[in-house]
Amino acid sequence: MEKKKYVYLFSEGDETMKNLLGGKGANLAEMTKLGIPVPQGFIVTTEACNKYYEDGKKISDAIIEEIQENIKKLEETTGKEFGSLENPLLVSVRSGARVSMPGMMDTILNLGLNDTSVEVMAKLTNNPRFAYDSYRRFIQMFSDVVMGVEKRLFENLIDEMKEARGVHFDTDLTADDLKELVGKYKELYKKEKGEDFIQDPKKQLIEAVTAVFRSWDNPRAIVYRRLNDIPGEWGTAVNVQQMVFGNKGETSGTGVAFSRNAATGEKEIYGEYLMNAQGEDVVAGIRTPLPIAKLEEQNPAIYKQFMDIVHTLENHYRDMQDMEFTIEEGVLYFLQTRNGKRTAQAALKIAVDLVEEGMLTKEQAILKVEPKQLDSLLHPTFDTAEIKKSTAIAKGLPASPGAACGKISFTAEEAKERAAAGEKVVLVRLETSPEDIEGMIAAEGILTVRGGMTSHAAVVARGMGTCCVAGCGTLKVNEEEKTLEVDGKVYTTEDYISIDGSTGNVYGEAIDTVTPEISGHFATFMAWADEIRALKIRTNADSPRDTKQAVEFGAEGIGLCRTEHMFFAEDRIMAVREMIVAKNEEERRAALEKLLPMQREDFIGIYEELEERPATIRFLDPPLHEFLPHTDEEIEELAKTMGLTFEELKNTVESLHEFNPMMGHRGCRLAVSYPEIAEMQTRAVIEAAIEVKKNKGYNIVPEIMIPLVGDIKELKFVKDIVVRTAETVMEEKETKLDYLVGTMIEIPRAAVTADEIAKEAEFFSFGTNDLTQMTFGFSRDDAAKFLNDYYERKVYEQDPFAKLDQNGVGQLVKMAAEKGRATRPNIKLGICGEHGGDPSSIEFCHNVGLNYVSCSPFRVPVARLAAAQAQVKNPR
Ligand code: PEP
Ligand code: MG
């Protein structure tokens, strides 16, 4: 067997090798191929990283040997040598995953310096200050990143020295000062590590490579991967590159540049540089960098070469580039290039411009914008300058994007009152329940201590487009006393809080928010996405208001109208409660009679907003106890208004208690016990459609959806009620109307028997929230409590309630889709679980041939783009 290659010189790779060499490595190789001046080096592959973990966090001897061989080759090309007394080689060691993960992993500069090479550098450059400054930086970085000695300890030493010398800036320290400081740094190192600072550059290098591999699994990298859908199995490569120095005097310098404006997308080269400086000086902001235009005055020849390379790179990659460069004694080098990170506005402008400039096709341009980025165009965000000044006091799940700021409200009722009085409030709850709906609507944002990505708060907030941070377990909230405590500090209803639903961050102060502007590029770009995509996009909406919003965002119909949400409104809840406490069918029918006109009005409103777009209306789903109060006080109060005794109502509440309500008396099981509920709902659906047809001329084809079916007999039972009632209503109104009856597939048994179920169901909608809950066997409301342990211990990488588990739950979806089609070839297939708004899950739905995805209104644009991307990647 041929020996596996784990190390590549830059000159041995190219841009197609991203998976193996990482993004940065592949680009360095490509730049080398293009003849751009790149300090040379080699790449230790992502496969070596994976092997490091397979071997129990150890670099194998074979890989070490291969690294040594490549050091030799690098020494030959550069004419420099590790540890040389004449011309020492120094390198940088940087991480580089397939996609860039800024600041997540570690970097080491000036590796190769030791007690002797520092002297040689001092002589060669005739600049001892530079040599000792590089060495002290290296010792600090290496000790911190590789050996785990805290950076702060070194910073204390340099601060002490500055104080002793009476100076302010590092740059005011002399060569002798820095030499003395190096001595102190080494002493500190010895004290902390019990051995001398490593002098052998080859040993330094192996330790540094190991540290980069190790950093792939540091906590912040794990969190970043989870938020950005990056699988742990990708691993990181390590780039070892010859150092060039921008701090060798006034003919040297260093800088960063973007080939277009990363904030606005304008076609203008944006760059900054500093002469006589190293990269970190530009970033650290101690000295103010100069705009790139100044370089033309300072050195026109270099400026021209720089501009030529920027154009070459942008034309080559056909995308906006983010580059780092260094000028060493009048010679220009490019240290890296990558597709630049950009704001959503810039991303859209650049994508549209590149098509207009003939650089990209529409299909290629569609892949250039990250779907989730569109979120920031639809919601307020924090003022960037303001947010930089604040530190988060806690972090929860980024449950619904956007930013919100307001005074704390601990109950929904209070939130509603204070908002009505003109105050801005953030609703803070242990968890929300359907009764909180009005407070949730009134609040600027919602923060909960418990609950995951499909918890009530998260789902409802996403539906309304309100910012929400859920499952923020470090907050101690006392709803009775109306206090929130974190890290010993107590916040009350008079304090401000700010929450960021895109990151999960919570701030204990007021931070200004800004509303983004939607530019014309958005419409152009989204029109291309619509031309391309094969999946239809529907929305989950249960009010005319949400429906209108979703249609404005491009929804092509409703995929899920949860009728129970209408029951919680103030004017209905009493009738719903009467229905629940009814002692017999007659009383129940009387209560339902009251609900009928209200429900019919809701549907009329929704149909009118939809015009003729399709609407899937789901019948009552939650367990009935959700509509009743639970504390004795509340029961007492309600009993009075309902003309019942406390005991009577208390008994009803207790009789509805279930040990596991999510697997209890809910969904179609309610209609089996109380057929009259399904009758009333059918009547409302059909009467509303007839009315809208009469008044507006819209041809509505309602799709009635029966939830939580596990057996064809359940579906058949409820469907018979629906058909019977619908026929009666049509006869009464002397109008014919087409309608469909279908089911949710959200119980594993339904997926397994989908071929039978399709005999009765005219459509399936995959309810992947429940399907995930029931397939994994863990509760969607409680899993957030322990899933964090799973991520930390790398048992899971992703929240299966946010991102479809393609190997398990996804296989049930795929199988049910195939079985359904086998029985009924034209069966309509969709998804309405929260995954319907998640880009990677949408790609899966496209690949298994669903007809549509349905998601909350504010995720509709994201879904349109994700569906187009799926079609470009895998045309169907
Ligand atoms: C589902 O289970 O995926 C679904 C959409 O229904 P609900 O979230 O209302 O249970
Ligand atoms: Mg469900």
PDB file of N, CA and C in Angstrom, residues 267-311:
ATOM      1  N   LYS A 267     -17.948  48.601  -5.131  1.00  0.00           N
ATOM      2  CA  LYS A 267     -16.766  48.095  -5.832  1.00  0.00           C
ATOM      3  C   LYS A 267     -15.632  49.086  -5.642  1.00  0.00           C
ATOM      4  N   GLU A 268     -14.938  48.966  -4.547  1.00  0.00           N
ATOM      5  CA  GLU A 268     -13.799  49.844  -4.270  1.00  0.00           C
ATOM      6  C   GLU A 268     -12.862  49.062  -3.366  1.00  0.00           C
ATOM      7  N   ILE A 269     -11.577  49.176  -3.669  1.00  0.00           N
ATOM      8  CA  ILE A 269     -10.637  48.427  -2.837  1.00  0.00           C
ATOM      9  C   ILE A 269     -10.497  49.151  -1.512  1.00  0.00           C
ATOM     10  N   TYR A 270     -10.635  48.372  -0.469  1.00  0.00           N
ATOM     11  CA  TYR A 270     -10.609  48.964   0.855  1.00  0.00           C
ATOM     12  C   TYR A 270      -9.433  48.319   1.589  1.00  0.00           C
ATOM     13  N   GLY A 271      -8.501  49.140   2.055  1.00  0.00           N
ATOM     14  CA  GLY A 271      -7.362  48.537   2.734  1.00  0.00           C
ATOM     15  C   GLY A 271      -6.711  49.502   3.701  1.00  0.00           C
ATOM     16  N   GLU A 272      -5.960  48.930   4.626  1.00  0.00           N
ATOM     17  CA  GLU A 272      -5.241  49.736   5.609  1.00  0.00           C
ATOM     18  C   GLU A 272      -3.866  49.119   5.822  1.00  0.00           C
ATOM     19  N   TYR A 273      -2.897  49.965   6.080  1.00  0.00           N
ATOM     20  CA  TYR A 273      -1.567  49.409   6.336  1.00  0.00           C
ATOM     21  C   TYR A 273      -0.799  50.312   7.286  1.00  0.00           C
ATOM     22  N   LEU A 274       0.288  49.751   7.801  1.00  0.00           N
ATOM     23  CA  LEU A 274       1.175  50.502   8.691  1.00  0.00           C
ATOM     24  C   LEU A 274       2.598  50.187   8.281  1.00  0.00           C
ATOM     25  N   MET A 275       3.444  51.208   8.177  1.00  0.00           N
ATOM     26  CA  MET A 275       4.838  50.912   7.887  1.00  0.00           C
ATOM     27  C   MET A 275       5.531  50.568   9.203  1.00  0.00           C
ATOM     28  N   ASN A 276       6.592  49.823   9.080  1.00  0.00           N
ATOM     29  CA  ASN A 276       7.371  49.375  10.235  1.00  0.00           C
ATOM     30  C   ASN A 276       6.474  48.781  11.336  1.00  0.00           C
ATOM     31  N   ALA A 277       5.750  47.754  10.971  1.00  0.00           N
ATOM     32  CA  ALA A 277       4.838  47.162  11.950  1.00  0.00           C
ATOM     33  C   ALA A 277       4.615  45.691  11.634  1.00  0.00           C
ATOM     34  N   GLN A 278       4.132  44.943  12.638  1.00  0.00           N
ATOM     35  CA  GLN A 278       3.731  43.558  12.407  1.00  0.00           C
ATOM     36  C   GLN A 278       2.215  43.488  12.421  1.00  0.00           C
ATOM     37  N   GLY A 279       1.690  42.421  11.828  1.00  0.00           N
ATOM     38  CA  GLY A 279       0.243  42.283  11.666  1.00  0.00           C
ATOM     39  C   GLY A 279      -0.549  42.652  12.899  1.00  0.00           C
ATOM     40  N   GLU A 280      -0.096  42.186  14.058  1.00  0.00           N
ATOM     41  CA  GLU A 280      -0.925  42.417  15.246  1.00  0.00           C
ATOM     42  C   GLU A 280      -1.014  43.901  15.618  1.00  0.00           C
ATOM     43  N   ASP A 281      -0.032  44.707  15.175  1.00  0.00           N
ATOM     44  CA  ASP A 281      -0.122  46.146  15.455  1.00  0.00           C
ATOM     45  C   ASP A 281      -1.296  46.766  14.712  1.00  0.00           C
ATOM     46  N   VAL A 282      -1.559  46.256  13.491  1.00  0.00           N
ATOM     47  CA  VAL A 282      -2.677  46.791  12.704  1.00  0.00           C
ATOM     48  C   VAL A 282      -3.988  46.433  13.404  1.00  0.00           C
ATOM     49  N   VAL A 283      -4.047  45.177  13.855  1.00  0.00           N
ATOM     50  CA  VAL A 283      -5.281  44.706  14.480  1.00  0.00           C
ATOM     51  C   VAL A 283      -5.485  45.336  15.863  1.00  0.00           C
ATOM     52  N   ALA A 284      -4.383  45.463  16.624  1.00  0.00           N
ATOM     53  CA  ALA A 284      -4.511  45.898  18.027  1.00  0.00           C
ATOM     54  C   ALA A 284      -4.968  47.342  18.171  1.00  0.00           C
ATOM     55  N   GLY A 285      -4.803  48.123  17.099  1.00  0.00           N
ATOM     56  CA  GLY A 285      -5.327  49.484  17.138  1.00  0.00           C
ATOM     57  C   GLY A 285      -4.528  50.449  18.007  1.00  0.00           C
ATOM     58  N   ILE A 286      -3.262  50.119  18.308  1.00  0.00           N
ATOM     59  CA  ILE A 286      -2.457  51.046  19.105  1.00  0.00           C
ATOM     60  C   ILE A 286      -2.008  52.220  18.229  1.00  0.00           C
ATOM     61  N   ARG A 287      -1.593  51.871  17.008  1.00  0.00           N
ATOM     62  CA  ARG A 287      -1.278  52.940  16.040  1.00  0.00           C
ATOM     63  C   ARG A 287      -2.374  52.954  14.985  1.00  0.00           C
ATOM     64  N   THR A 288      -2.660  54.132  14.450  1.00  0.00           N
ATOM     65  CA  THR A 288      -3.736  54.206  13.466  1.00  0.00           C
ATOM     66  C   THR A 288      -3.202  53.902  12.077  1.00  0.00           C
ATOM     67  N   PRO A 289      -3.744  52.883  11.430  1.00  0.00           N
ATOM     68  CA  PRO A 289      -3.246  52.534  10.104  1.00  0.00           C
ATOM     69  C   PRO A 289      -3.629  53.586   9.056  1.00  0.00           C
ATOM     70  N   LEU A 290      -2.901  53.579   7.941  1.00  0.00           N
ATOM     71  CA  LEU A 290      -3.166  54.519   6.854  1.00  0.00           C
ATOM     72  C   LEU A 290      -4.058  53.870   5.812  1.00  0.00           C
ATOM     73  N   PRO A 291      -4.884  54.689   5.129  1.00  0.00           N
ATOM     74  CA  PRO A 291      -5.659  54.122   4.023  1.00  0.00           C
ATOM     75  C   PRO A 291      -4.729  53.718   2.883  1.00  0.00           C
ATOM     76  N   ILE A 292      -5.145  52.698   2.147  1.00  0.00           N
ATOM     77  CA  ILE A 292      -4.262  52.115   1.137  1.00  0.00           C
ATOM     78  C   ILE A 292      -3.843  53.125   0.071  1.00  0.00           C
ATOM     79  N   ALA A 293      -4.677  54.129  -0.188  1.00  0.00           N
ATOM     80  CA  ALA A 293      -4.353  55.125  -1.207  1.00  0.00           C
ATOM     81  C   ALA A 293      -3.024  55.824  -0.912  1.00  0.00           C
ATOM     82  N   LYS A 294      -2.700  55.941   0.351  1.00  0.00           N
ATOM     83  CA  LYS A 294      -1.435  56.590   0.758  1.00  0.00           C
ATOM     84  C   LYS A 294      -0.222  55.854   0.213  1.00  0.00           C
ATOM     85  N   LEU A 295      -0.390  54.538   0.027  1.00  0.00           N
ATOM     86  CA  LEU A 295       0.744  53.736  -0.436  1.00  0.00           C
ATOM     87  C   LEU A 295       1.201  54.200  -1.818  1.00  0.00           C
ATOM     88  N   GLU A 296       0.251  54.697  -2.585  1.00  0.00           N
ATOM     89  CA  GLU A 296       0.595  55.168  -3.930  1.00  0.00           C
ATOM     90  C   GLU A 296       1.606  56.305  -3.848  1.00  0.00           C
ATOM     91  N   GLU A 297       1.427  57.187  -2.837  1.00  0.00           N
ATOM     92  CA  GLU A 297       2.392  58.281  -2.663  1.00  0.00           C
ATOM     93  C   GLU A 297       3.709  57.752  -2.136  1.00  0.00           C
ATOM     94  N   GLN A 298       3.614  56.816  -1.185  1.00  0.00           N
ATOM     95  CA  GLN A 298       4.841  56.360  -0.515  1.00  0.00           C
ATOM     96  C   GLN A 298       5.689  55.489  -1.421  1.00  0.00           C
ATOM     97  N   ASN A 299       5.037  54.625  -2.206  1.00  0.00           N
ATOM     98  CA  ASN A 299       5.794  53.703  -3.040  1.00  0.00           C
ATOM     99  C   ASN A 299       4.952  53.270  -4.251  1.00  0.00           C
ATOM    100  N   PRO A 300       4.959  54.078  -5.316  1.00  0.00           N
ATOM    101  CA  PRO A 300       4.066  53.827  -6.449  1.00  0.00           C
ATOM    102  C   PRO A 300       4.263  52.456  -7.094  1.00  0.00           C
ATOM    103  N   ALA A 301       5.498  51.990  -7.137  1.00  0.00           N
ATOM    104  CA  ALA A 301       5.746  50.700  -7.796  1.00  0.00           C
ATOM    105  C   ALA A 301       5.068  49.574  -7.027  1.00  0.00           C
ATOM    106  N   ILE A 302       5.259  49.583  -5.716  1.00  0.00           N
ATOM    107  CA  ILE A 302       4.636  48.544  -4.878  1.00  0.00           C
ATOM    108  C   ILE A 302       3.118  48.669  -4.950  1.00  0.00           C
ATOM    109  N   TYR A 303       2.636  49.905  -4.960  1.00  0.00           N
ATOM    110  CA  TYR A 303       1.192  50.122  -5.008  1.00  0.00           C
ATOM    111  C   TYR A 303       0.609  49.490  -6.275  1.00  0.00           C
ATOM    112  N   LYS A 304       1.288  49.699  -7.391  1.00  0.00           N
ATOM    113  CA  LYS A 304       0.788  49.161  -8.658  1.00  0.00           C
ATOM    114  C   LYS A 304       0.783  47.621  -8.596  1.00  0.00           C
ATOM    115  N   GLN A 305       1.865  47.080  -8.082  1.00  0.00           N
ATOM    116  CA  GLN A 305       1.944  45.610  -7.983  1.00  0.00           C
ATOM    117  C   GLN A 305       0.818  45.088  -7.073  1.00  0.00           C
ATOM    118  N   PHE A 306       0.614  45.797  -5.981  1.00  0.00           N
ATOM    119  CA  PHE A 306      -0.440  45.423  -5.035  1.00  0.00           C
ATOM    120  C   PHE A 306      -1.809  45.417  -5.733  1.00  0.00           C
ATOM    121  N   MET A 307      -2.088  46.513  -6.473  1.00  0.00           N
ATOM    122  CA  MET A 307      -3.399  46.606  -7.135  1.00  0.00           C
ATOM    123  C   MET A 307      -3.562  45.500  -8.175  1.00  0.00           C
ATOM    124  N   ASP A 308      -2.508  45.219  -8.908  1.00  0.00           N
ATOM    125  CA  ASP A 308      -2.586  44.159  -9.921  1.00  0.00           C
ATOM    126  C   ASP A 308      -2.928  42.821  -9.269  1.00  0.00           C
ATOM    127  N   ILE A 309      -2.286  42.550  -8.152  1.00  0.00           N
ATOM    128  CA  ILE A 309      -2.529  41.253  -7.493  1.00  0.00           C
ATOM    129  C   ILE A 309      -3.963  41.185  -6.960  1.00  0.00           C
ATOM    130  N   VAL A 310      -4.426  42.284  -6.386  1.00  0.00           N
ATOM    131  CA  VAL A 310      -5.804  42.287  -5.866  1.00  0.00           C
ATOM    132  C   VAL A 310      -6.775  41.971  -7.006  1.00  0.00           C
ATOM    133  N   HIS A 311      -6.557  42.603  -8.167  1.00  0.00           N
ATOM    134  CA  HIS A 311      -7.458  42.337  -9.298  1.00  0.00           C
ATOM    135  C   HIS A 311      -7.336  40.895  -9.779  1.00  0.00           C
TER     136      HIS A 311
END
